[in-house]
Short mmCIF file of C-alpha atoms in Angstrom, two decimals:
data_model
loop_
_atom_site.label_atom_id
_atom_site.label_comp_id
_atom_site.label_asym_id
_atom_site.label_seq_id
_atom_site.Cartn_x
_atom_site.Cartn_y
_atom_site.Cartn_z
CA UNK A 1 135.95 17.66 99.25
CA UNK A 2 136.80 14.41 100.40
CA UNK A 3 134.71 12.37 102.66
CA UNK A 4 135.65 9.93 105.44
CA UNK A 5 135.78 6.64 103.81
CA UNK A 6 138.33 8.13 101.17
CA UNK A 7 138.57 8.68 97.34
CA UNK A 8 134.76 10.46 97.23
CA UNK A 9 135.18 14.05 95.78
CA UNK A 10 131.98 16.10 94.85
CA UNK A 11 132.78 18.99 92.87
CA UNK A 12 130.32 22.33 92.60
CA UNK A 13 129.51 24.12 89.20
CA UNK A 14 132.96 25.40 87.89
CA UNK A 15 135.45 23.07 89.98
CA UNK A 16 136.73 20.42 87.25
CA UNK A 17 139.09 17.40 88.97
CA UNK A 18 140.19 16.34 85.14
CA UNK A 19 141.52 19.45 84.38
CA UNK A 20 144.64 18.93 86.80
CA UNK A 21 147.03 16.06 86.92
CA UNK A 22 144.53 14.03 84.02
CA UNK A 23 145.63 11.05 82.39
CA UNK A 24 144.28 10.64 78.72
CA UNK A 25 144.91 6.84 78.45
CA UNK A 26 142.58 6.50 81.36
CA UNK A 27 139.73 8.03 79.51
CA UNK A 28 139.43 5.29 76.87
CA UNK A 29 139.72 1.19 78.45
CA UNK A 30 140.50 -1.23 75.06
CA UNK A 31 137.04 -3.39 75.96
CA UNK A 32 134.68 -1.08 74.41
CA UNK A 33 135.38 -1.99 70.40
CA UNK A 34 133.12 1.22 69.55
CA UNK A 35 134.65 3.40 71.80
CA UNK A 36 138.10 2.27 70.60
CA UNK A 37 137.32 2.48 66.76
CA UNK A 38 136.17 5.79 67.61
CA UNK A 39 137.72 9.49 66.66
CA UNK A 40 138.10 10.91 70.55
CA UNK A 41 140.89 13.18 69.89
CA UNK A 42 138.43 15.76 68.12
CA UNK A 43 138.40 19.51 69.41
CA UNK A 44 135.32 20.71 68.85
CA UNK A 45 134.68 21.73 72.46
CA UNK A 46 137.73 20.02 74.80
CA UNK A 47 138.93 23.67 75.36
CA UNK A 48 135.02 24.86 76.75
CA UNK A 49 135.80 25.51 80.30
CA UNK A 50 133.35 24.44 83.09
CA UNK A 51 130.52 22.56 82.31
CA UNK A 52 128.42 23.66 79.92
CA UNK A 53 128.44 25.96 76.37
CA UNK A 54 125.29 27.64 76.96
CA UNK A 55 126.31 29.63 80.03
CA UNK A 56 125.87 32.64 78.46
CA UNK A 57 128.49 35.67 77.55
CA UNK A 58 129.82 35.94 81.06
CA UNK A 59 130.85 32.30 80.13
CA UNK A 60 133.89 33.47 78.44
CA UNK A 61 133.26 36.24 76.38
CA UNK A 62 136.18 37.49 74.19
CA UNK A 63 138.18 34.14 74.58
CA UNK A 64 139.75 31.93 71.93
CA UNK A 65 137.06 29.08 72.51
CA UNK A 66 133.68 31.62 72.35
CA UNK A 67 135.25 33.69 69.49
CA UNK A 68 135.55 29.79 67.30
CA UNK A 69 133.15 28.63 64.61
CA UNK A 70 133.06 25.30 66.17
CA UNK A 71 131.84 26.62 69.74
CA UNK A 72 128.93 28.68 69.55
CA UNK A 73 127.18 29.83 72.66
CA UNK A 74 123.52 29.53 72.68
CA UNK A 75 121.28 32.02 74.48
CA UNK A 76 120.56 32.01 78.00
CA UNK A 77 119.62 29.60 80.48
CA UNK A 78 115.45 29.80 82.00
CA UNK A 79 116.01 30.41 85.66
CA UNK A 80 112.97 30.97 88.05
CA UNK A 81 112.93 30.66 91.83
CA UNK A 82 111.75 27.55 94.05
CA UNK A 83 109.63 27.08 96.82
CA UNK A 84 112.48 28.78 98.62
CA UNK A 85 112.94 31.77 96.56
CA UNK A 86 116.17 30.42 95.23
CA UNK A 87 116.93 31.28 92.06
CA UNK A 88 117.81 28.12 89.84
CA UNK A 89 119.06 27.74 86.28
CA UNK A 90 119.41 24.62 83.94
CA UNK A 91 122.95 23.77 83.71
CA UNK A 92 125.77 22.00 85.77
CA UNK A 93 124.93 21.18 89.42
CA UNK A 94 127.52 18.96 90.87
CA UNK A 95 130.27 16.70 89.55
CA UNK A 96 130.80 13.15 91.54
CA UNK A 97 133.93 11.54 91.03
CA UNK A 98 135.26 8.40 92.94
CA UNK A 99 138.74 6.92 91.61
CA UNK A 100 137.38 3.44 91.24
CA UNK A 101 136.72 3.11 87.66
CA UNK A 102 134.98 3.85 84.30
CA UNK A 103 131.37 4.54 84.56
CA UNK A 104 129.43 2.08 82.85
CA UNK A 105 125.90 2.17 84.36
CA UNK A 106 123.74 4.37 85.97
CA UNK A 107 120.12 4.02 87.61
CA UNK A 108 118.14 6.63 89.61
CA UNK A 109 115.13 6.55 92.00
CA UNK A 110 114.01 10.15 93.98
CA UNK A 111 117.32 11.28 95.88
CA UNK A 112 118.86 8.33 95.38
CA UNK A 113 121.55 7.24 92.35
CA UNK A 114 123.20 3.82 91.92
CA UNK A 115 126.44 3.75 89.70
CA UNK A 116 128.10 0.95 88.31
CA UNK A 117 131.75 0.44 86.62
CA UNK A 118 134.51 -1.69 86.00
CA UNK A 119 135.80 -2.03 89.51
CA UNK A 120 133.03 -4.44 90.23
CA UNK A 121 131.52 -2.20 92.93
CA UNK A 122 128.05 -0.62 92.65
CA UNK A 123 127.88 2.80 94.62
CA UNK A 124 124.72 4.37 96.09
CA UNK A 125 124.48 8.27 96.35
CA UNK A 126 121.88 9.87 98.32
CA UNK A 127 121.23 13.57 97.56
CA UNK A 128 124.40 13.19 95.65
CA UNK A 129 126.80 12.22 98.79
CA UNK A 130 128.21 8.92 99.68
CA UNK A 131 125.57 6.55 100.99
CA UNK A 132 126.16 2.97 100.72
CA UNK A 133 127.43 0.27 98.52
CA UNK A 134 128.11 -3.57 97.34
CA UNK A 135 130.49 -5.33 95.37
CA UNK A 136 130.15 -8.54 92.77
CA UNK A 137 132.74 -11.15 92.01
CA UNK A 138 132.01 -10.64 88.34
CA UNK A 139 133.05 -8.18 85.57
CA UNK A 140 132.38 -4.99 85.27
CA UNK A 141 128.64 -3.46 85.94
CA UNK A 142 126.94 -2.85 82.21
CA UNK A 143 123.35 -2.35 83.25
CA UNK A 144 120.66 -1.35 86.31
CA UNK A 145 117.33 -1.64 86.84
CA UNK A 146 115.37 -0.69 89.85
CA UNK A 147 112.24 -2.28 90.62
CA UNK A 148 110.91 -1.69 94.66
CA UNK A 149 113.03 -2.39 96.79
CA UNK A 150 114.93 -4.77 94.55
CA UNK A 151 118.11 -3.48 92.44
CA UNK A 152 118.87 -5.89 89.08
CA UNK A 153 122.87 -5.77 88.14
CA UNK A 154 124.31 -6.97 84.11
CA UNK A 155 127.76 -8.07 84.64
CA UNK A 156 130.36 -8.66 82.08
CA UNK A 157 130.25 -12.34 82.94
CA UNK A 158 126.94 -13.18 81.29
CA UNK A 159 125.09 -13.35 84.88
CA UNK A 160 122.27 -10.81 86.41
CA UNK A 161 122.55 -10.48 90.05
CA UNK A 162 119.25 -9.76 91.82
CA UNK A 163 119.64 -6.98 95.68
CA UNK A 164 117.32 -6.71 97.63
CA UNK A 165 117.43 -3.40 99.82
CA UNK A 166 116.95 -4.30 103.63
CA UNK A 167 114.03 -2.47 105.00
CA UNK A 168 115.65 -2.29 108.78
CA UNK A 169 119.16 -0.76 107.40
CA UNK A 170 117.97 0.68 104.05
CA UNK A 171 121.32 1.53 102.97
CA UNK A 172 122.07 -2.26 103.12
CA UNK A 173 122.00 -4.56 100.31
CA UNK A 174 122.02 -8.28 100.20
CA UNK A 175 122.15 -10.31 97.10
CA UNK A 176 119.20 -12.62 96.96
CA UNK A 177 119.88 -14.40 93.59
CA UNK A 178 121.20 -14.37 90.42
CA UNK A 179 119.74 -15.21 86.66
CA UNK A 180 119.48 -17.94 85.77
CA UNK A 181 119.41 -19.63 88.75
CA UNK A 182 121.72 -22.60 89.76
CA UNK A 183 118.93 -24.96 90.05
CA UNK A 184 117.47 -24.03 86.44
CA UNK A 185 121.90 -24.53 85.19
CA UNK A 186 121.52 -27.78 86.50
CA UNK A 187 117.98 -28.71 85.04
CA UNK A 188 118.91 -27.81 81.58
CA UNK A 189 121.97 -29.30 81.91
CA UNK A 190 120.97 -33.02 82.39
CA UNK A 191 117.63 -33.06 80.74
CA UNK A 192 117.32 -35.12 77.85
CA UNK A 193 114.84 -33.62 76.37
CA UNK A 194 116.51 -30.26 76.90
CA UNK A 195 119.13 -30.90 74.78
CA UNK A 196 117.38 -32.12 72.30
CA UNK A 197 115.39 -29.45 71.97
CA UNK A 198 118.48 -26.98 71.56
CA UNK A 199 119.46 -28.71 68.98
CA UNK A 200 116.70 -28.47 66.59
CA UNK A 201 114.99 -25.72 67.87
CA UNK A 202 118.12 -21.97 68.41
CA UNK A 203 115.06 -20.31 70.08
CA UNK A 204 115.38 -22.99 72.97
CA UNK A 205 115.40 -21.50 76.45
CA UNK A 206 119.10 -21.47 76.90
CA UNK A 207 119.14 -19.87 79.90
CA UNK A 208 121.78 -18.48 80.25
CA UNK A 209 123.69 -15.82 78.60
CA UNK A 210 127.44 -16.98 76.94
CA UNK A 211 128.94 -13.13 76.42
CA UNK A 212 128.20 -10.04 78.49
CA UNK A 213 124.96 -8.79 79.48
CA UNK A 214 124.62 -5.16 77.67
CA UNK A 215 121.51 -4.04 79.11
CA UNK A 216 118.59 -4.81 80.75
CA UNK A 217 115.02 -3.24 80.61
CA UNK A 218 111.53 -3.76 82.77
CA UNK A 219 108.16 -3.93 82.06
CA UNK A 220 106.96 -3.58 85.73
CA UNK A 221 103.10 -3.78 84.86
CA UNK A 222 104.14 -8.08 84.23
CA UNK A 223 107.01 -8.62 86.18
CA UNK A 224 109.15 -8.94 83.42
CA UNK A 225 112.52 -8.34 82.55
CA UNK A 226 114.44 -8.05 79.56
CA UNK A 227 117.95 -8.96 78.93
CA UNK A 228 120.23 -8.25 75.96
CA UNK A 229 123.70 -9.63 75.63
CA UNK A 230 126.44 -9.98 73.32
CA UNK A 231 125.71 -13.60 72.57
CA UNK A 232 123.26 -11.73 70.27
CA UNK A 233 120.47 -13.34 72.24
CA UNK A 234 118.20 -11.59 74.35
CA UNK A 235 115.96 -13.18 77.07
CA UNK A 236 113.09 -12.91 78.98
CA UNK A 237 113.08 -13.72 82.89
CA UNK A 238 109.90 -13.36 85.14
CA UNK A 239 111.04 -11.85 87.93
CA UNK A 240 108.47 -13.74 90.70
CA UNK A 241 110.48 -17.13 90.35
CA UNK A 242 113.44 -15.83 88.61
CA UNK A 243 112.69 -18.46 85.92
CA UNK A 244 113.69 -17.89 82.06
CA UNK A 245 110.45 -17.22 80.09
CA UNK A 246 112.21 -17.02 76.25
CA UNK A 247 115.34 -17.22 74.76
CA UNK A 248 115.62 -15.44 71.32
CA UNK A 249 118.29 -15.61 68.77
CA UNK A 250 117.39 -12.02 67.53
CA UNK A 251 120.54 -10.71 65.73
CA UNK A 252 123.60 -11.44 63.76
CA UNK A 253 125.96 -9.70 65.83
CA UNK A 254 125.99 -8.68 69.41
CA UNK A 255 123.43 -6.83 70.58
CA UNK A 256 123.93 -3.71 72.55
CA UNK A 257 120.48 -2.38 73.97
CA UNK A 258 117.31 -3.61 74.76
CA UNK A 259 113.94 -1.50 75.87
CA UNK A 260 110.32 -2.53 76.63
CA UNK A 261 108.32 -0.04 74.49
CA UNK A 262 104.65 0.72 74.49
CA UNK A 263 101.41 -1.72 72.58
CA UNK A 264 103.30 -4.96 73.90
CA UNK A 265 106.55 -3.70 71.21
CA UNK A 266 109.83 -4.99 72.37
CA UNK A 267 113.07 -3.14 70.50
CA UNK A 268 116.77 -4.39 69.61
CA UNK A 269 119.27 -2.74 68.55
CA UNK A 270 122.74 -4.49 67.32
CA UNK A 271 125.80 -4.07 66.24
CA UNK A 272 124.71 -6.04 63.33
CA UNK A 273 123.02 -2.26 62.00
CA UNK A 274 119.46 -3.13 62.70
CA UNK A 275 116.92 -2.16 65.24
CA UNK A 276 114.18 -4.47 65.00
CA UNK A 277 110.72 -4.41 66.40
CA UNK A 278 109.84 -7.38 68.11
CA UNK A 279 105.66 -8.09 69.29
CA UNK A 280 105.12 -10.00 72.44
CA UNK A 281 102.10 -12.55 72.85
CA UNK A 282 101.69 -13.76 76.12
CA UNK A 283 100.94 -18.09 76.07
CA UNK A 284 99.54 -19.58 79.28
CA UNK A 285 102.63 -18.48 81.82
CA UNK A 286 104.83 -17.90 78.97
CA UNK A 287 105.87 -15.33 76.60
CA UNK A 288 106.38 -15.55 73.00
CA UNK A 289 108.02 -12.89 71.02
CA UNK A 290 107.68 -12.51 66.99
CA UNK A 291 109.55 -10.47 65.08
CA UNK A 292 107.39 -7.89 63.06
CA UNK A 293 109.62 -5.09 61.90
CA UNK A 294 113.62 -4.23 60.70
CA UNK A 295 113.23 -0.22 61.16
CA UNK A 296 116.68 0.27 59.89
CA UNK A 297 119.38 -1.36 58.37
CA UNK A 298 123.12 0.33 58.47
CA UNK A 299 126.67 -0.84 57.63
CA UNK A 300 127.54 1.17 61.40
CA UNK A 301 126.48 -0.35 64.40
CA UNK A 302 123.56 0.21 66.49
CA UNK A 303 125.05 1.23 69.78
CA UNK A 304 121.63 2.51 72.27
CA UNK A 305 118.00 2.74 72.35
CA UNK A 306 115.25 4.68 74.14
CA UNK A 307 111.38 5.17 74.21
CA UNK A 308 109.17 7.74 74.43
CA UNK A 309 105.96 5.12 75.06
CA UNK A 310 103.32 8.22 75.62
CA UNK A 311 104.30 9.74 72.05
CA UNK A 312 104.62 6.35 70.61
CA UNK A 313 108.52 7.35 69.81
CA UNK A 314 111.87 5.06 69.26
CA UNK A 315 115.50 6.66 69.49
CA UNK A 316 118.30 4.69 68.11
CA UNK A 317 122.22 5.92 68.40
CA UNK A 318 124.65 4.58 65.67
CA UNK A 319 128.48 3.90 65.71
CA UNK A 320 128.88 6.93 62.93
CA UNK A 321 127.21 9.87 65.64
CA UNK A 322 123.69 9.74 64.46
CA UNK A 323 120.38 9.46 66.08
CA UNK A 324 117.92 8.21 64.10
CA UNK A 325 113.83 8.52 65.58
CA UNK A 326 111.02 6.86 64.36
CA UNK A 327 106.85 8.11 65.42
CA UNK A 328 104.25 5.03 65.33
CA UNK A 329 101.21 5.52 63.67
CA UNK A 330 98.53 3.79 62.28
CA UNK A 331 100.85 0.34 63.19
CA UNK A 332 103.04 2.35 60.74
CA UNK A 333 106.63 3.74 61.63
CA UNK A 334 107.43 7.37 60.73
CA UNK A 335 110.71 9.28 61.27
CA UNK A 336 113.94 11.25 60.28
CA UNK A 337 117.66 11.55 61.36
CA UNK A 338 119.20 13.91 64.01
CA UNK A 339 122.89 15.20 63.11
CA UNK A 340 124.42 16.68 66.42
CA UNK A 341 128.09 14.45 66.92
CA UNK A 342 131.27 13.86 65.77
CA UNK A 343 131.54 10.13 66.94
CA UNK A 344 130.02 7.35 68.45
CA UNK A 345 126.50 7.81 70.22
CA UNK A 346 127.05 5.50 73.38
CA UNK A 347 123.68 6.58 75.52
CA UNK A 348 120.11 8.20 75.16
CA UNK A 349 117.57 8.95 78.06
CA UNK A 350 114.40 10.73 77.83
CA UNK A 351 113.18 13.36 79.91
CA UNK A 352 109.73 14.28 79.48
CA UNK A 353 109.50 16.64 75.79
CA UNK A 354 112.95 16.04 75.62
CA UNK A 355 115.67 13.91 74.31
CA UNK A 356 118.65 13.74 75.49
CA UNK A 357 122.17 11.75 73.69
CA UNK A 358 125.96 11.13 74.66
CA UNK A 359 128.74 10.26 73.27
CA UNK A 360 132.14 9.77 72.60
CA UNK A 361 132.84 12.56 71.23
CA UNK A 362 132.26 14.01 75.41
CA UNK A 363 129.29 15.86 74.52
CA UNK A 364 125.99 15.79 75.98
CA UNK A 365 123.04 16.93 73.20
CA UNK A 366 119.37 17.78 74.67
CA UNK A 367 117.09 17.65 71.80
CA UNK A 368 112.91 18.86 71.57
CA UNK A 369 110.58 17.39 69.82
CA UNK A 370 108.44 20.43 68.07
CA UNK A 371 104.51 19.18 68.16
CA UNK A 372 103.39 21.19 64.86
CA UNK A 373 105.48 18.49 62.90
CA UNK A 374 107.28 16.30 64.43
CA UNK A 375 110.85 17.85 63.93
CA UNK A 376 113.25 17.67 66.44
CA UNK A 377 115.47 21.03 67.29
CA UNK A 378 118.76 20.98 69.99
CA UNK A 379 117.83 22.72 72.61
CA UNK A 380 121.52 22.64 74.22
CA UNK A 381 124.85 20.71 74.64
CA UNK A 382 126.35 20.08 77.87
CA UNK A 383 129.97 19.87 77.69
CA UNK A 384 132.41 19.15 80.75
CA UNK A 385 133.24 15.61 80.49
CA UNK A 386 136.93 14.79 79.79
CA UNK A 387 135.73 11.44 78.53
CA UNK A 388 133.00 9.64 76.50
CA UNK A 389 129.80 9.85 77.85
CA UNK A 390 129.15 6.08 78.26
CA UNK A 391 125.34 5.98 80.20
CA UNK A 392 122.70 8.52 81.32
CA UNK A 393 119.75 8.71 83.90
CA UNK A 394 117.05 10.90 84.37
CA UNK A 395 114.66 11.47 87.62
CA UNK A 396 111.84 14.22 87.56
CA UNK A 397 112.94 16.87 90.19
CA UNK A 398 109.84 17.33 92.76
CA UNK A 399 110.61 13.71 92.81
CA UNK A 400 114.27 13.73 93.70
CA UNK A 401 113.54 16.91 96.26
CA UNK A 402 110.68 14.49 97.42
CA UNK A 403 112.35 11.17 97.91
CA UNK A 404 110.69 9.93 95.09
CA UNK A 405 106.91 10.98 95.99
CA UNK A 406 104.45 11.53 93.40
CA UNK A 407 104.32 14.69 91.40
CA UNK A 408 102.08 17.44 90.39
CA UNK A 409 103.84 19.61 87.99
CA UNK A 410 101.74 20.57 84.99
CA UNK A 411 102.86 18.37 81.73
CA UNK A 412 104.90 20.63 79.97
CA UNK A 413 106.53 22.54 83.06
CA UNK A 414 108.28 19.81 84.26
CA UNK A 415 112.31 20.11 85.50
CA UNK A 416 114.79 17.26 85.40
CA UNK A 417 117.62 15.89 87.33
CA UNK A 418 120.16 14.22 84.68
CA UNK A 419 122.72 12.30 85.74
CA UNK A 420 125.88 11.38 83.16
CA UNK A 421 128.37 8.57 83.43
CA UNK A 422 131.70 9.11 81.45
CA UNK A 423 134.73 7.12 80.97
CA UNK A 424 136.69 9.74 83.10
CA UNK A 425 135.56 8.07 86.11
CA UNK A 426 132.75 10.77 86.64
CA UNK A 427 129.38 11.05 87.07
CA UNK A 428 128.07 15.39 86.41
CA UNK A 429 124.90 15.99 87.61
CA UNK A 430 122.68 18.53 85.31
CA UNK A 431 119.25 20.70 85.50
CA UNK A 432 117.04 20.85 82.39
CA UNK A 433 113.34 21.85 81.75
CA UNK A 434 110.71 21.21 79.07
CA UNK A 435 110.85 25.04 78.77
CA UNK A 436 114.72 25.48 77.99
CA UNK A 437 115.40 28.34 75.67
CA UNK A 438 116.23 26.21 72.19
CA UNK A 439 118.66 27.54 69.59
CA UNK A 440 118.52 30.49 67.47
CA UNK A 441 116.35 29.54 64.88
CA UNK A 442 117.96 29.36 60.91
CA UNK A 443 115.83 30.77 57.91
CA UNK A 444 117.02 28.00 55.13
CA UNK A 445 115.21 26.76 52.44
CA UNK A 446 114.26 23.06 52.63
CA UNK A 447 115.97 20.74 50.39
CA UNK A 448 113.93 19.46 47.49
CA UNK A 449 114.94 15.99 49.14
CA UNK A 450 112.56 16.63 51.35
CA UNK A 451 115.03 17.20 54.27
CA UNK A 452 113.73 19.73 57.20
CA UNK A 453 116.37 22.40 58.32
CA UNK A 454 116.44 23.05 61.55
CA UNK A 455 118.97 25.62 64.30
CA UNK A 456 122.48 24.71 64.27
CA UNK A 457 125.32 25.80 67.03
CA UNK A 458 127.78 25.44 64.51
CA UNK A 459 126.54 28.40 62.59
CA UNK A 460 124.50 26.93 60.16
CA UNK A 461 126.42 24.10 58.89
CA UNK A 462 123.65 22.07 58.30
CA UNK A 463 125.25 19.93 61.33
CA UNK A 464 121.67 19.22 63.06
CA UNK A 465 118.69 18.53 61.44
CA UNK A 466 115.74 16.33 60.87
CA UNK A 467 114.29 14.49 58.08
CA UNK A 468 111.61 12.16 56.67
CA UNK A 469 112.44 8.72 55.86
CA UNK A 470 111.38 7.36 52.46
CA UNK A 471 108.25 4.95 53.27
#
C-alpha cells in the first residue's frame, strides 16, 4: 500500500507491481554499456510467477513454466520457528518499490537500508518502511558505504559526498563534505610543484576523480576508504581529514569495483578483463600500494567483486555470466569457475558460507562453498525481478531484528536478510540460511580436464559447475 508522502508501495510475498501496466524500455537505461550489450530478452525464467523457483510443488505444479527443462524447481525451503513460534522459511519477504528510478546502490546497517538511483535521491528504510531521505545535485548514486554514524555517497559526477546522521533527529542527514575537498582542488591546482609532479610521475595524487565513481569500499580498522572510478584510477582517501592518501593508475580501461580484502590485499576489477591484486604498505601517514598479482586476464569485462576475508576467498563477475573464485594459500591463489547465468553478472555479496550473484539476466544465484574441497554447489535462484539485478546487500538477521546489536548465533546457523536492487525500480527483500537445502546432487563422471561436476537446475546440463585453474 501506499504511504502518506506518495509513490512508496511495499509489496508482501506473491504481490508483483511489474506484472501489471510494466514498461520494458524502463527496465534497461542506455548508460550502463554492459547492461546494454547484454542479451535481456532471454526466457529462461520471465514466466516463474512470484518470487522465487524453489517454492516447492504447491509453487505451480502442473503448469507450463514447472513442467519446462529450463525451470526446474529445487526441493524445499528449511523453515523453523523464531523466538515467537512463527514459522519462517527462506524465500521472498517483501518487495519495495518507489517510482523514482533505477536502483543502482544499496547499503544496509541492522533495520535500517539506504538505496540509491538515478533520481539523485538516497532513500532510508527502516524495518523496510519509509523513513527518511536526502538528495545530491549530482548524477546518479553508484556506491554506499556506511561507517558510524557517517553515510559515504559515489555519484556519477566523479565526487564522494560525505552525511553525517544527526544524533538529535536520527532520521536527519546533513552533508558535511565531499572528496576531494575544495581546499585540496584549489591546492593542487596552483602548486607548482604539483604540476610538475603530474607530469612525470601518472601515480601523482590527482585528487580527484575525471569519470564516475563505480564503487567504493572501507577498511574501518584505518580509516580508510577506497574509491574506484571509470577514469581507471582508483584512490585512497583517509577519512579523519578527508585528505587524498594515493592516486593509482591501476587499469587500462575503466574500472568497475573495488574491495578491501584481508593480509593488507587490495582488489580491482576492470573492464579492461583483469582483476588484479594490489599489496598496501603503509609510509609515515601515507599509503603506498604495489601491484603484486593479475589473477585473470579475459577478452569480457570484469563487471563486480567480493571477499570472503575469513576464508581468504575473491569472487569476480564477468560481462559473459561467469563467476570466477579464487582461495589464497600459501601467498598462492587457488580457484575454479562457477557457470549459473545467461548474461552479464552486475553484483555479488557474501553472506556468511554463502555466495550470492545477480545479474542481468534477472536472476538471483545463492551459491555454497563445500569445505571437503573447495567446490562450490547452487544452493538456489531467486527469481522475481522484472529487471537486471544491478546491486545487492546483506545484514545478519538477529542483527536487523536487533537494530544492529551484536550476535550470538553459532557459525554455521546463521540466517540472512538480502536485499536486491534491480533496474525495475525495485528493491525485493529475501531470507536465506547457511543451512538451505542445496540442489539435488548429479552422479557424473569428472572430466579428464580436471573439471568438478557439480548439481545443476537445468537438469544436468553441465550449466553450473566448478573447476581448478591451471597453476
Amino acid at each position: 500500500m501506499r504511504n502518506e508522502t506518495g509513490g512508496t508501495m511495499v509489496v508482501d510475498l506473491q504481490a508483483d507491481p511489474y506484472t501489471i501496466n510494466h514498461n520494458p524500455h524502463d527496465l534497461c537505461p542506455p548508460e550502463d554499456p554492459i547492461i546494454s550489450d547484454t542479451n535481456l530478452t532471454h526466457q529462461r525464467f520471465s514466466s516463474v510467477s512470484s518470487s522465487i523457483m524453489s517454492i516447492g510443488p504447491t509453487s505451480g505444479e502442473g503448469s507450463p513454466c514447472v513442467m519446462s527443462p529450463w525451470a526446474r524447481v529445487s526441493p524445499k525451503w528449511d523453515a523453523d520457528f523464531n523466538e515467537d513460534n512463527v514459522l519462517e522459511t527462506n524465500g521472498l519477504i517483501s518487495s519495495i518499490v518507489r517510482e523514482e528510478g533505477h536502483i543502482y546502490s544499496l547499503a544496509a546497517s541492522g533495520d535500517l537500508l539506504y538505496t540509491g538511483s538515478d533520481s539523485k535521491n538516497v532513500r532510508v528504510w527502516k524495518n523496510l518502511k519509509d523513513y527518511a531521505g536526502f538528495k545530491s545535485s549530482s548524477g546518479l548514486v553508484k556506491a554506499i558505504v556506511l561507517c558510524g554514524d557517517r553515510v559515504f555517497t559515489g555519484h556519477q559526477d566523479g565526487k564522494i559526498r560525505i552525511w553525517k546522521v544527526s544524533k538529535r533527529k536520527p532520521g536527519k542527514h546533513k552533508r558535511v563534505g565531499t572528496l576531494p575537498t575544495f581546499k585540496s582542488l584549489v591546492k593542487t591546482s596552483v602548486n607548482p610543484k604539483y604540476i610538475m609532479d603530474a607530469r612525470r610521475n601518472k601515480n601523482t595524487k590527482k585528487t580527484k576523480h575525471k569519470d564516475a565513481v563505480s564503487s567504493l569500499s572501507m577498511d574501518v580498522e584505518l580509516g580508510l576508504l577506497y574509491s574506484s572510478s571509470w577514469d581507471r584510477t582508483i584512490k585512497v582517501w583517509r577519512i579523519s581529514d578527508s585528505k587524498c592518501l594515493e592516486s593509482i593508475q591501476a587499469h587500462d580501461d575503466a574500472i568497475n569495483s573495488v574491495m578491501f580484502g584481508f593480509d593488507d590485499l587490495v582488489f580491482t576489477g576492470s573492464a579492461d578483463g583483469t582483476v588484479k591484486v594490489w599489496k598496501r604498505e603503509m609510509q609515515g601517514k601515507g599509503t603506498k600500494h604495489e601491484l603484486e598479482q593479475v589473477l585473470l586476464k579475459q577478452e569480457n569485462a570484469v563487471t563486480a567483486l567480493a571477499v570472503k576475508p575469513k576464508s581468504s576467498m575473491i569472487y569476480s563477475g564477468s560481462s559473459d555470466g561467469l563467476v570466477n573464485y579464487w582461495e589464497r594459500s600459501k601467498s598462492i591463489f587457488i580457484g575454479g569457475i562457477l557457470k549459473g547465468h545467461k548474461s552479464a553478472v552486475l553484483c555479488l555479496t557474501v553472506a556468511g558460507s554463502l555466495l550470492l550473484s545477480g545479474a542481468a539476466d534477472k536472476n538471483i544465484c545463492v551459491w555454497r562453498q563445500d569445505t571437503s574441497d573447495g567446490s562450490h554447489h547452487c544452493v538456489s535462484v531467486l527469481t522475481g525481478h522484472m529487471g537486471p539485478v544491478k546491486c545487492l546487500a546483506v545484514e545478519e538477521e538477529e542483527a536487523y531484528r536487533n537494530g544492529a546489536k551484536a550476535c550470538t548465533v553459532t557459525e554455521g546457523d546463521r540466517k540472512w536478510i538480502i536485499y536486491s536492487g534491480s533496474l525495475d525500480k525495485s528493491v525485493k527483500v529475501w531470507r536465506v540460511s547457511d543451512r538451505m537445502a542445496t540442489w539435488r546432487e548429479v552422479d557424473e563422471p569428472a572430466a579428464s580436464s580436471g573439471r568438478k561436476s557439480s548439481s545443476s537446475p537445468h537438469g544436468g546440463s553441465g550449466a553450473w559447475g566448478s573447476c581448478d585453474l591451471e597453476k
